[in-house]
Each structure stands twice: as C-alpha cells, then as structure tokens.
Short mmCIF file of C-alpha atoms and ligand atoms in Angstrom, two decimals:
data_model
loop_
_atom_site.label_atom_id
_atom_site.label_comp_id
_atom_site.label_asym_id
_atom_site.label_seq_id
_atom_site.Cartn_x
_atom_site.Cartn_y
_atom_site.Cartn_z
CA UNK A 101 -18.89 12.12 7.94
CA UNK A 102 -17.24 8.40 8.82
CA UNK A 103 -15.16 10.06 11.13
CA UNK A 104 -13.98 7.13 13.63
CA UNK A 105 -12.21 9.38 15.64
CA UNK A 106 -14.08 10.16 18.94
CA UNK A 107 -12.58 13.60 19.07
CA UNK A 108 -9.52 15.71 18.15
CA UNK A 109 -5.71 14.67 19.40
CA UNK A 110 -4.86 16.48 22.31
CA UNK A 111 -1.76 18.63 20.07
CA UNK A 112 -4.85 20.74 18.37
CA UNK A 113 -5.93 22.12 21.60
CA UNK A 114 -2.53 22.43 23.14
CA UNK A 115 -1.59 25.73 20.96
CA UNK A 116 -0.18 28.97 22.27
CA UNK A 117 0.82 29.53 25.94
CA UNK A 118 1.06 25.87 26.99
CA UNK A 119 4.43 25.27 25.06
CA UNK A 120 6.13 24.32 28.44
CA UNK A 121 3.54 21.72 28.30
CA UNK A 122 4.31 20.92 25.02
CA UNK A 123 8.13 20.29 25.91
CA UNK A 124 7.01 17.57 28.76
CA UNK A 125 4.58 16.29 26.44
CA UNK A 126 7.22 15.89 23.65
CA UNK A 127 9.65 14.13 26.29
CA UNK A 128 7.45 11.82 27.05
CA UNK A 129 6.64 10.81 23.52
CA UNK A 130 10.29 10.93 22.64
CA UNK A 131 10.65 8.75 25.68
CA UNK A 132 7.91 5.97 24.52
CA UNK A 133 9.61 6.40 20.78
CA UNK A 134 13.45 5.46 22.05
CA UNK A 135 11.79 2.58 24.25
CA UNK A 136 10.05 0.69 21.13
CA UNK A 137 6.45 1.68 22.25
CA UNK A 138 3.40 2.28 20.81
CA UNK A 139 1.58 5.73 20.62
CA UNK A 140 -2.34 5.44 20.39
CA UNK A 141 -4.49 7.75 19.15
CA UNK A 142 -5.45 10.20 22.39
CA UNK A 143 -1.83 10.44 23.30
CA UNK A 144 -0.51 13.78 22.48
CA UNK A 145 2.18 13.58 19.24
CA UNK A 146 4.14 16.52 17.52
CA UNK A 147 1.66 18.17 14.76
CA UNK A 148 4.99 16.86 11.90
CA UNK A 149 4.39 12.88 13.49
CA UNK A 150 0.31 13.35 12.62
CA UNK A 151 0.62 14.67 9.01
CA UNK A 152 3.58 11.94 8.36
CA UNK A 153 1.19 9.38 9.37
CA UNK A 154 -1.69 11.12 7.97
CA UNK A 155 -0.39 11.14 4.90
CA UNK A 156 1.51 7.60 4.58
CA UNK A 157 -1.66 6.07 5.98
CA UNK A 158 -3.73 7.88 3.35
CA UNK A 159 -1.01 7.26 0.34
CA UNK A 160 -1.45 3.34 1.70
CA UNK A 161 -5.46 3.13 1.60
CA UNK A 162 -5.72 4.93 -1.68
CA UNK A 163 -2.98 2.53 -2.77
CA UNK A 164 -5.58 -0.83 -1.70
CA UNK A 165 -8.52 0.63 -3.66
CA UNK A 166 -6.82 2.01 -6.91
CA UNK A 167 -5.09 -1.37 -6.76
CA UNK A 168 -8.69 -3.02 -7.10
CA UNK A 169 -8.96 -2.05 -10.83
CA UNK A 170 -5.90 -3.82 -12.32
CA UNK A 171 -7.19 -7.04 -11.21
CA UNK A 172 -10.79 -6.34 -10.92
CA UNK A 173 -10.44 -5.79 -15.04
CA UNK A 174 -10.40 -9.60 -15.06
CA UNK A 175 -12.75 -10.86 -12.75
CA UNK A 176 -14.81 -11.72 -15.84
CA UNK A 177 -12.42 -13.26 -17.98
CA UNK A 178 -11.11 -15.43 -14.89
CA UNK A 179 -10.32 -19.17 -16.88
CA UNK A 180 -12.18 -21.13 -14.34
CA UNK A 181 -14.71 -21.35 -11.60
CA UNK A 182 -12.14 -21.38 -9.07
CA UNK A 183 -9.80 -19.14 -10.30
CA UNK A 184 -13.12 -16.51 -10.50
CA UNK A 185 -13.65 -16.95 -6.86
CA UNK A 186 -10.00 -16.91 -5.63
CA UNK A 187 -9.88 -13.55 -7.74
CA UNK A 188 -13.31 -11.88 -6.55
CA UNK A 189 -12.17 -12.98 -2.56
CA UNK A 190 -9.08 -10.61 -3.58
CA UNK A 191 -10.09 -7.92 -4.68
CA UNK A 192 -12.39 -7.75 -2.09
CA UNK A 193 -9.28 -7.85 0.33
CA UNK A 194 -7.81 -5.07 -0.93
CA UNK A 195 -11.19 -3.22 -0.58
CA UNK A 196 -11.38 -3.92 2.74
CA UNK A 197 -7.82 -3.08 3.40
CA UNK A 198 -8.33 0.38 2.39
CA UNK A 199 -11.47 0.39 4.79
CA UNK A 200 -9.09 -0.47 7.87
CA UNK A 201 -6.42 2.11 6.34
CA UNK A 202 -9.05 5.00 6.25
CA UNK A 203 -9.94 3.82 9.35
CA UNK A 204 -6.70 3.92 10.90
CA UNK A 205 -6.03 7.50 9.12
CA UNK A 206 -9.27 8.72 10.63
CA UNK A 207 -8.09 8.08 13.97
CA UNK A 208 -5.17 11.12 13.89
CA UNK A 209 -8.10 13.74 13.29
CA UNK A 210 -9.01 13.90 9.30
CA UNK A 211 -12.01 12.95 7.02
CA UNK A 212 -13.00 10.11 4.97
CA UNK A 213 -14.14 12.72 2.65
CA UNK A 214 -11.26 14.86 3.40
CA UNK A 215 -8.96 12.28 2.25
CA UNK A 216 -10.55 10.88 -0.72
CA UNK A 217 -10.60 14.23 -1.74
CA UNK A 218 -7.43 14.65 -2.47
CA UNK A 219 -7.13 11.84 -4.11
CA UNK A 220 -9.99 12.81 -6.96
CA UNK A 221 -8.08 15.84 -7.35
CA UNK A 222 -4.99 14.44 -7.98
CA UNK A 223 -3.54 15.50 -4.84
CA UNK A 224 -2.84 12.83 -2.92
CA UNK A 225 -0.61 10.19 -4.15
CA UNK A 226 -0.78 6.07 -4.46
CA UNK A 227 1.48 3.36 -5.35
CA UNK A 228 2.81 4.05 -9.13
CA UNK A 229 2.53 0.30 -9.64
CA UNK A 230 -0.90 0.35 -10.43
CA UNK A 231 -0.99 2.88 -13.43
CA UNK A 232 0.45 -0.44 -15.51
CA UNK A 233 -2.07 -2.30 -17.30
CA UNK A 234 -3.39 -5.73 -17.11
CA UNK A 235 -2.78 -7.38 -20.58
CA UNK A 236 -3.22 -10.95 -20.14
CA UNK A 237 -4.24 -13.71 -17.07
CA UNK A 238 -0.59 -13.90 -16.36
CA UNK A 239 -0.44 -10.55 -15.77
CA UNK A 240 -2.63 -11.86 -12.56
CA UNK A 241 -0.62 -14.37 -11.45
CA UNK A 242 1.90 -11.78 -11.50
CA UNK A 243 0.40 -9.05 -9.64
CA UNK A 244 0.17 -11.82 -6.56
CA UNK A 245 3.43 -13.19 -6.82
CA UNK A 246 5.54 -10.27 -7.09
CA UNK A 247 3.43 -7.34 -5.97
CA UNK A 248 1.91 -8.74 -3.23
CA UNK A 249 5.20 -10.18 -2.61
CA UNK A 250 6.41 -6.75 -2.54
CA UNK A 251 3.84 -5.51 -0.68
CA UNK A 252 4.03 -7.94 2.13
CA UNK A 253 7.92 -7.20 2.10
CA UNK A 254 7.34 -3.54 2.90
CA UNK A 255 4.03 -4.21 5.34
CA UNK A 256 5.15 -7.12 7.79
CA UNK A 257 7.84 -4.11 9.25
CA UNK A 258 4.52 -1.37 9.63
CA UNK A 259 3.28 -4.15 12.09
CA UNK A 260 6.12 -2.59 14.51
CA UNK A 261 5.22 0.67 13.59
CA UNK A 262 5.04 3.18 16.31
CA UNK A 263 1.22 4.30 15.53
CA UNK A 264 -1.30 1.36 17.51
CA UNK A 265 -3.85 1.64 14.90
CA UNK A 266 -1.88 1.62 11.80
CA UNK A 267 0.46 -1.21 13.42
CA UNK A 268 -2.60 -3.03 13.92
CA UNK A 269 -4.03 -2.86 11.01
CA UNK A 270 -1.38 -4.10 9.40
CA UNK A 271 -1.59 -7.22 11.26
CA UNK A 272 -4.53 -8.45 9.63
CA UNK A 273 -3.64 -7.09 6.10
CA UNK A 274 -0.04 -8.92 6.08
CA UNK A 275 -1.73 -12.17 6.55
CA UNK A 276 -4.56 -11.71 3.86
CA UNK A 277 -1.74 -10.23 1.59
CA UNK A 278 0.56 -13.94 2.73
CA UNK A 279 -2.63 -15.31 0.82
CA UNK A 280 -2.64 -12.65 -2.36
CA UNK A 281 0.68 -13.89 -2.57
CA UNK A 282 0.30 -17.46 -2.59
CA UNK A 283 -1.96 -17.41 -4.72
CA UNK A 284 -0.56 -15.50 -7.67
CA UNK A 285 2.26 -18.03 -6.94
CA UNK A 286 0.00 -21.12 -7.69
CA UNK A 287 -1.86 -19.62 -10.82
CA UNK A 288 1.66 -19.09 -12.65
CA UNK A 289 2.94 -22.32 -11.62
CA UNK A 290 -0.24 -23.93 -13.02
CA UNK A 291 0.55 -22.28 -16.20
CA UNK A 292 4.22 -23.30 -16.41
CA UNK A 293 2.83 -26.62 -16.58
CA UNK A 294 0.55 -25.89 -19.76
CA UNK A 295 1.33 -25.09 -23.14
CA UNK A 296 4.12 -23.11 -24.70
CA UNK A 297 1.99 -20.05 -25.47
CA UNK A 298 1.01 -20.21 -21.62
CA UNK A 299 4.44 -20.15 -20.56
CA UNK A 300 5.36 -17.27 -23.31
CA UNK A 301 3.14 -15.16 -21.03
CA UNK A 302 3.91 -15.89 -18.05
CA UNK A 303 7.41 -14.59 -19.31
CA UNK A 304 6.20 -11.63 -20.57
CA UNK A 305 4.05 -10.59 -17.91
CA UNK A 306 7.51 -10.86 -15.96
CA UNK A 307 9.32 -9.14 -17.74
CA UNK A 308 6.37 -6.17 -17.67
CA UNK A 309 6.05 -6.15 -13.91
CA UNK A 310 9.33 -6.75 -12.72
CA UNK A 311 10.98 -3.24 -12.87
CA UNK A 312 7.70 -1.34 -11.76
CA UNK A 313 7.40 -3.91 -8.43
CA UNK A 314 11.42 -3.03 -8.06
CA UNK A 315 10.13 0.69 -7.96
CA UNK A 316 7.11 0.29 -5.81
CA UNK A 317 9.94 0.60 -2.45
CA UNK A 318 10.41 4.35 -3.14
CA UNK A 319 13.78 5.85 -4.34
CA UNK A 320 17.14 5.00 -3.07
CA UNK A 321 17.53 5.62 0.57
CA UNK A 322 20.05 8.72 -0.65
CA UNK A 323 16.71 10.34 -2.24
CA UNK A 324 14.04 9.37 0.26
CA UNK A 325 12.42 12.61 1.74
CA UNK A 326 11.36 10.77 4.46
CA UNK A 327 13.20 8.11 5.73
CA UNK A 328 15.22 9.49 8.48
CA UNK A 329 12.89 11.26 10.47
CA UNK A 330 10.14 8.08 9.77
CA UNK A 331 13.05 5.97 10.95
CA UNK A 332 13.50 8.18 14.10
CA UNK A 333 9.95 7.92 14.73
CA UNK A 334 9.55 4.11 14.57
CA UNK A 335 7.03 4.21 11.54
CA UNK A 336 9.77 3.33 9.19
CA UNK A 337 11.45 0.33 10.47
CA UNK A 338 13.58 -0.88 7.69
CA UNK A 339 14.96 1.51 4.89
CA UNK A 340 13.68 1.39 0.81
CA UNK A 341 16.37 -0.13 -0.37
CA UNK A 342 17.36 -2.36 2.42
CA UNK A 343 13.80 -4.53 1.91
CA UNK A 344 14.30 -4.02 -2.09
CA UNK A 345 17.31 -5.87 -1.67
CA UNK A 346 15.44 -8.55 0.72
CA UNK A 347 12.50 -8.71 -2.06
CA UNK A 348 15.19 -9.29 -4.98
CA UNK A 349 16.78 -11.94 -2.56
CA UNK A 350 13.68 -13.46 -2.00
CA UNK A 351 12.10 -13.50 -5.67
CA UNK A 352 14.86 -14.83 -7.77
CA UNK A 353 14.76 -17.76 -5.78
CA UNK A 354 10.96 -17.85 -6.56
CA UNK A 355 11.62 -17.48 -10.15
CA UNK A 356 14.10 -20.20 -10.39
CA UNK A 357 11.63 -23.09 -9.01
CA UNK A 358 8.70 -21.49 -11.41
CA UNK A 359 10.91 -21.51 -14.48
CA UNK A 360 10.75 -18.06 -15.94
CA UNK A 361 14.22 -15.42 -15.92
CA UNK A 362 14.00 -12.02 -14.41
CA UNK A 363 14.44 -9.11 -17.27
CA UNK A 364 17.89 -7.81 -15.69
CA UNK A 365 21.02 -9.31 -17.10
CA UNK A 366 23.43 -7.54 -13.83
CA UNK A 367 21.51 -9.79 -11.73
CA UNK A 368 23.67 -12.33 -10.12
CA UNK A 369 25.12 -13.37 -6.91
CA UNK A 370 27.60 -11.39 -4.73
CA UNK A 371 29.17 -13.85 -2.65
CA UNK A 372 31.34 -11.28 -1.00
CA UNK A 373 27.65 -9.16 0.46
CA UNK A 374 25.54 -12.17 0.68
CA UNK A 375 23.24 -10.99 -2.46
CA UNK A 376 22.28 -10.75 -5.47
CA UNK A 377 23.49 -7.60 -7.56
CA UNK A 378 20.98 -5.83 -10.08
CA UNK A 379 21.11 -3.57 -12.03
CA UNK A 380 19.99 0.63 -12.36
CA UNK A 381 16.25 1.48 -12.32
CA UNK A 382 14.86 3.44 -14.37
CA UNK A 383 14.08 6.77 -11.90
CA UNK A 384 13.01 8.28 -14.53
CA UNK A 385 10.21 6.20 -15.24
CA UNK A 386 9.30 6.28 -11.41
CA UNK A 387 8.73 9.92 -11.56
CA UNK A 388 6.85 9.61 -15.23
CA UNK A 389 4.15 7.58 -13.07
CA UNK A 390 4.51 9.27 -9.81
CA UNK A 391 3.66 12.31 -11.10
CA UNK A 392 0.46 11.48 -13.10
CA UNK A 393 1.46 10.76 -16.31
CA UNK A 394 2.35 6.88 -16.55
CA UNK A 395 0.11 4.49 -18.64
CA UNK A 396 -3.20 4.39 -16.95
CA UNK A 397 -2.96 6.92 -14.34
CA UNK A 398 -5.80 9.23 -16.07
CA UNK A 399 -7.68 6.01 -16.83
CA UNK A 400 -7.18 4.46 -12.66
CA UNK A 401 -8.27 8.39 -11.37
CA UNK A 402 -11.02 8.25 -13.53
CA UNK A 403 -12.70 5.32 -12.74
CA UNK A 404 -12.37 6.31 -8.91
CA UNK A 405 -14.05 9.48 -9.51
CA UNK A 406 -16.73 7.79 -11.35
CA UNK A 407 -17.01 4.96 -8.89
CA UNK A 408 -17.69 7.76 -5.73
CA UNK A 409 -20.22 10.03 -8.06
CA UNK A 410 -21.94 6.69 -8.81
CA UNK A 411 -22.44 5.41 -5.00
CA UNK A 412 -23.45 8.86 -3.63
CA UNK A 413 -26.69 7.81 -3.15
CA UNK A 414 -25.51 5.12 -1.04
CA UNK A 415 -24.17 8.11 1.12
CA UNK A 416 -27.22 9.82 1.36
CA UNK A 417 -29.38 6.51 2.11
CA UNK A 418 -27.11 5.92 5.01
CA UNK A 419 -27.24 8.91 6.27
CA UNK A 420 -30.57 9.67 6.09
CA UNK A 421 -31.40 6.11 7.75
CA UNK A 422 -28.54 6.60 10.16
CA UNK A 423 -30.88 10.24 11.24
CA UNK A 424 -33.93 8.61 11.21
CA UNK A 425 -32.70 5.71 13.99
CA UNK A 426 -30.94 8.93 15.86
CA UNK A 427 -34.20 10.58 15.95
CA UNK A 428 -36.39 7.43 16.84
CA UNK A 429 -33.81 6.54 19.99
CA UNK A 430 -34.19 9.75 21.00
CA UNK A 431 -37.93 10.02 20.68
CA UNK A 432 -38.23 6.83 22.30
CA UNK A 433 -35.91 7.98 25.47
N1 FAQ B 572 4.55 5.07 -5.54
O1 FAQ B 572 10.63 9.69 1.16
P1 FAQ B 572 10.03 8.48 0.50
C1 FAQ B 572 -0.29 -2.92 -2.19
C2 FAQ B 572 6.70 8.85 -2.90
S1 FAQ B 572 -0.14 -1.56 -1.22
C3 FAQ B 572 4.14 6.34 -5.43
O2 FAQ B 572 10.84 7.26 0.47
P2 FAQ B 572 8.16 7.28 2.34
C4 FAQ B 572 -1.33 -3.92 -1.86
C5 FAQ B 572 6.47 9.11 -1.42
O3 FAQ B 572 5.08 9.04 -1.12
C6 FAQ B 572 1.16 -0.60 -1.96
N2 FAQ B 572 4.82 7.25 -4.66
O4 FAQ B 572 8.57 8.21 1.12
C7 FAQ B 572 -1.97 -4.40 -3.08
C8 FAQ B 572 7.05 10.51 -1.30
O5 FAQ B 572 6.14 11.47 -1.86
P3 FAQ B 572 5.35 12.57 -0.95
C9 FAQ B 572 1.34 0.64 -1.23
C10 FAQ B 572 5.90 6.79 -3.99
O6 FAQ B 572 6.72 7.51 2.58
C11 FAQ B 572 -1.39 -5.39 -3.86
C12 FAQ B 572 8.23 10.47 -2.23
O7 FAQ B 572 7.97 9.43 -3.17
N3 FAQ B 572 2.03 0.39 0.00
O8 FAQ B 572 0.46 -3.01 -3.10
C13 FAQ B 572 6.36 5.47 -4.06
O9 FAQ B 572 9.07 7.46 3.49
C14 FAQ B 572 -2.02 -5.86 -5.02
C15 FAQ B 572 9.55 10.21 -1.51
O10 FAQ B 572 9.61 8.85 -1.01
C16 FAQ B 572 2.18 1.35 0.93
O11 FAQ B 572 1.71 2.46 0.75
C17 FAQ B 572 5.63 4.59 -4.88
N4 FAQ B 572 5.98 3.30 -5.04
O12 FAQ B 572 8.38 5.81 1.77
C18 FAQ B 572 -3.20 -3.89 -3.46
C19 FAQ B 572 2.93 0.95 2.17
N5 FAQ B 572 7.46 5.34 -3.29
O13 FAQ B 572 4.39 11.79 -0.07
C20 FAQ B 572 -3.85 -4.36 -4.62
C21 FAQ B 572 3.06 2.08 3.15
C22 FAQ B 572 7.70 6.56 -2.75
O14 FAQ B 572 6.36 13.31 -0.14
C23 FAQ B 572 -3.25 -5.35 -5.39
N6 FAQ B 572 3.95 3.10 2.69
N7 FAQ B 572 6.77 7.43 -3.19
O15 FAQ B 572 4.62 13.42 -1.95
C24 FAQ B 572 5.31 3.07 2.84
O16 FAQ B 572 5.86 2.12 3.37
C25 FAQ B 572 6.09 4.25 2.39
O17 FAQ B 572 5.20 5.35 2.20
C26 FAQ B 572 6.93 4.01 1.08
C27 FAQ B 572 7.60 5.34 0.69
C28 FAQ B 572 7.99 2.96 1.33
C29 FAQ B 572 5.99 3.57 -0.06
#
C-alpha cells in the first residue's frame, strides 16, 4: 500500500552466483560516490547504503510528523488572527514534509505501512527534541527560531546528499523550513517589544529549549555510530558536531539582537578557533529521551497511534475508490 516505488532495487535480485557482478556493480557505485554524484533509485547500491538511508530517511519523516504535536497544541490558543494562520501554514509544512520523506524512503524498496510501523511500536526512532513540552506561546517562537534553525543547519548539507530523491526532497523542505525559521524569529522579537512578563517568557522558553536543540545534532562525532561510513557515502556531508558548532555560531548572534542570554555561562568567544566555546551537554539526558523515556515521549507515541487508528477509514475509502476506478478503466477498455 502507497508504495511509490515502481519495483524492487536491482541489489534484491542480484543474490547468489552473480557476486562478480556485484563487484563491477559496486565499482561503479564507488566510482559515482568518489566523483560527487548522485545515485537514483534503479541504480544498483550495496544492501548496508539502502538500510542507512532507509532508516535515516524514515528517522527524518517520523521526525516532521511527531514534530506536528508540539506546535499543533497551540493552534488554538494562537494570540491573533495572523499569528493562527502563520501557525496552521506550519504545521501543515511539516506534515507535508514527512509526506515527501516517506516518499523518498519508499523509493529504496519499503512500506508506508512498513515504516510507520515501527514507529507505533516504538521501534523506530525520531528527533528527541520533540518529547519536550510546549508550556507557553514563547515556547513557539522558540521552536522556529532555534529548532528550525537547527533543523535547517543540519538539512541544507542533505541537499548534496548522494541519494536523488532524498537530496531532492530536501530542496523544497530547506526553503519552507528558511520560513519556519523566520518566523519563530519575528513572533519573539514582537514579544521583546511588549511587556515585562512577555519578555520573562521568552527567556524562559530559552532557557528550556536551548540544550535539547544543542542535542538534536546527535552525539559527539567520537560517539556517532554512523558518521564515517555516512560520510564515505556522501549522505553525511558535514559531521554532528562540526554544524553544532556552526548553529551555536550562528544563534548567539541571533540572541544578542533579540535581547534574551543563552542558559550556558562557558559560552564565549575563542578568538584563537574563530568560535564560540560552550559548555558539556548533558548526554545523559540525550539518551533519557532517545530511548523512550523523556517528558512526553509516551504522550507524542500515543497520540500518533491514535491519530492512524482514527483515519483508517480514510484508508479503506481510498482504497476501495482507488479499486472501483481500476475496475471501471478496465471494464471500459
Ligand atoms: N534524536 O551515529 P549517529 C525537524 C540517534 S526535523 C534522536 O550520529 P546519524 C523539522 C541516531 O539515529 C529533525 N535520535 O546517527 C521540524 C542513531 O541511532 P540508530 C530531524 C538521534 O544518523 C522542526 C544514534 O543516535 N532531522 O526538526 C538524534 O549518522 C520543527 C547514533 O547517532 C533529521 O532527522 C536525535 N537528535 O546522525 C519539524 C535530519 N541524534 O538509528 C517540526 C536527518 C542521533 O542507530 C517542527 N538526519 N540520534 O538507532 C540526520 O541528519 C542524522 O540522522 C542525525 C544523526 C544527524 C540526526
């Protein structure tokens, strides 16, 4: 069901006896890899390249619809007519984003259903930055400003990414998340210019979000699982900590001109590497949330779960009309 791809990657039916085959075929890929090309999804690719992708791809898409709930908590409460329709036009985004992603997943071979799946059953993992809660309107401003930010620090380098159809994807994404982004940006700054208590938090939601967005990169490079052979492969382009650095760059700069102070008192200017220094994260924490049990994890799975029991009979209606047009083409042929 949903499946976009028109049929399976050459590598499933290349098992067995045709391993010579398999050795020119992996040259060849190897080749395209070391000369900055693209692979697409017909071209043959080593069975360890698919499930990378399959499953960074899938991690990514899961990550755009959980990430629909923080923010989609105060569609609502939104202060103002405009601010209700900037906020509804994102979270729509990021529901179409994980349509493209699961898109772009379905493409190496694997299920819609196959890969939400895992994700009801705890298998599959998303970003740990959404199992934090929304607690006030700034919390919204912050979300776009600094994980957007972050997002769109980690995503504009999966436009190079070796994969055509992820690459792609991300294309379109970056420049909706540029406007996620922006946003978030403008909302705090409007409330910087309010009242004291609006100000108070806007500070606080800082000080909430900033760590988790710090963490949303992945461990150090020293711990990543992945990195080097996603880095040999072209779908990594830039390592975890080297765009966690670029974000921090970035954002205190940001925070200066909006007037708040970043929770980290070892953050300050290194002359001598061109940065700024900050200080340990809290790994701990990371793996707290990463493995199920931060502060709304049960509560974000849940309310997936619920959400695809709820709209199966939007699955069956489009099947069932998507048989009935199959059956009157062909009766009419
Ligand atoms: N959360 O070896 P590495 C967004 C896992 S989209 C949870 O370094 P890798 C838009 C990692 O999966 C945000 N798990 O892994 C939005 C691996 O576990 P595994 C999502 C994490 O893949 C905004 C293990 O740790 N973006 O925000 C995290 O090479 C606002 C070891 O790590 C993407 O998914 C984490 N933060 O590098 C939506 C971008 N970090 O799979 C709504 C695409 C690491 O072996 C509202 N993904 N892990 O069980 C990537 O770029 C990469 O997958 C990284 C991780 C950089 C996230």
């Amino acid at each position: 069901m949903y499946t976009q791809a028109l049929d399976i990657p050459q590598q499933n039916q290349d098992k067995g006896p045709r391993v010579v085959e398999n050795a020119q075929y992996q040259a060849e890929f190897d080749a395209r890899i070391d000369a900055g090309g693209y692979i697409e999804a017909k071209d043959w690719m080593p069975e360890a390249y698919r499930k990378t992708l399959v499953r960074q791809i899938s991690q990514h898409a899961h990550s755009e619809i959980v990430g629909m709930l923080p923010e989609g908590n105060w569609i609502t409460r939104a202060p103002t007519l405009k601010r209700k329709a900037i906020l509804l036009a994102k979270v729509q985004d990021e529901g179409g984003h994980g349509l493209y992603l699961y898109a772009a997943a379905e493409t190496l071979g694997v299920s819609r259903d196959e890969l939400l799946e895992a994700l009801h059953s705890g298998k599959a993992k998303y970003s740990s930055i959404f199992n934090y809660p929304t607690l006030t309107w700034a919390d919204i401003g912050v979300i776009g400003w600094l994980v957007d930010g972050a997002a769109i620090m980690n995503q504009i380098p999966l436009c190079k990414c070796s994969y055509g159809p992820y690459a792609r994807a991300m294309v379109r994404i970056c420049k909706e998340e540029s406007f996620h982004q922006r946003q978030g940006y403008d909302l705090l700054l409007t409330m910087m210019q309010g009242t004291d208590e609006q100000r108070e938090m806007v500070q606080d939601a800082v000080n909430r979000w900033w760590w988790p967005s710090i963490m949303m990169f992945g461990p150090h490079d020293s711990e990543s699982t992945h990195s080097e052979q996603s880095s040999r492969w072209g779908i990594k382009r830039i390592s975890n900590d080297d765009l966690r650095q670029k974000f921090v760059d970035a954002t205190v700069e940001q925070a200066k001109v909006l007037g708040v102070s970043l929770p980290d008192p070892d953050l300050k200017w290194n002359a001598e590497r061109g940065h700024y220094d900050f200080g340990a994260i809290d790994w701990d924490e990371f793996r707290t949330v990463i493995a199920g049990h931060g502060q709304c994890n049960v509560d974000r799975l849940s309310a997936r779960v619920k959400a695809w029991e709820d709209g199966a009979w939007v699955r069956e209606a489009a099947l069932a009309y998507a048989e009935k047009q199959a059956a009157r083409a062909k009766a009419a042929a």
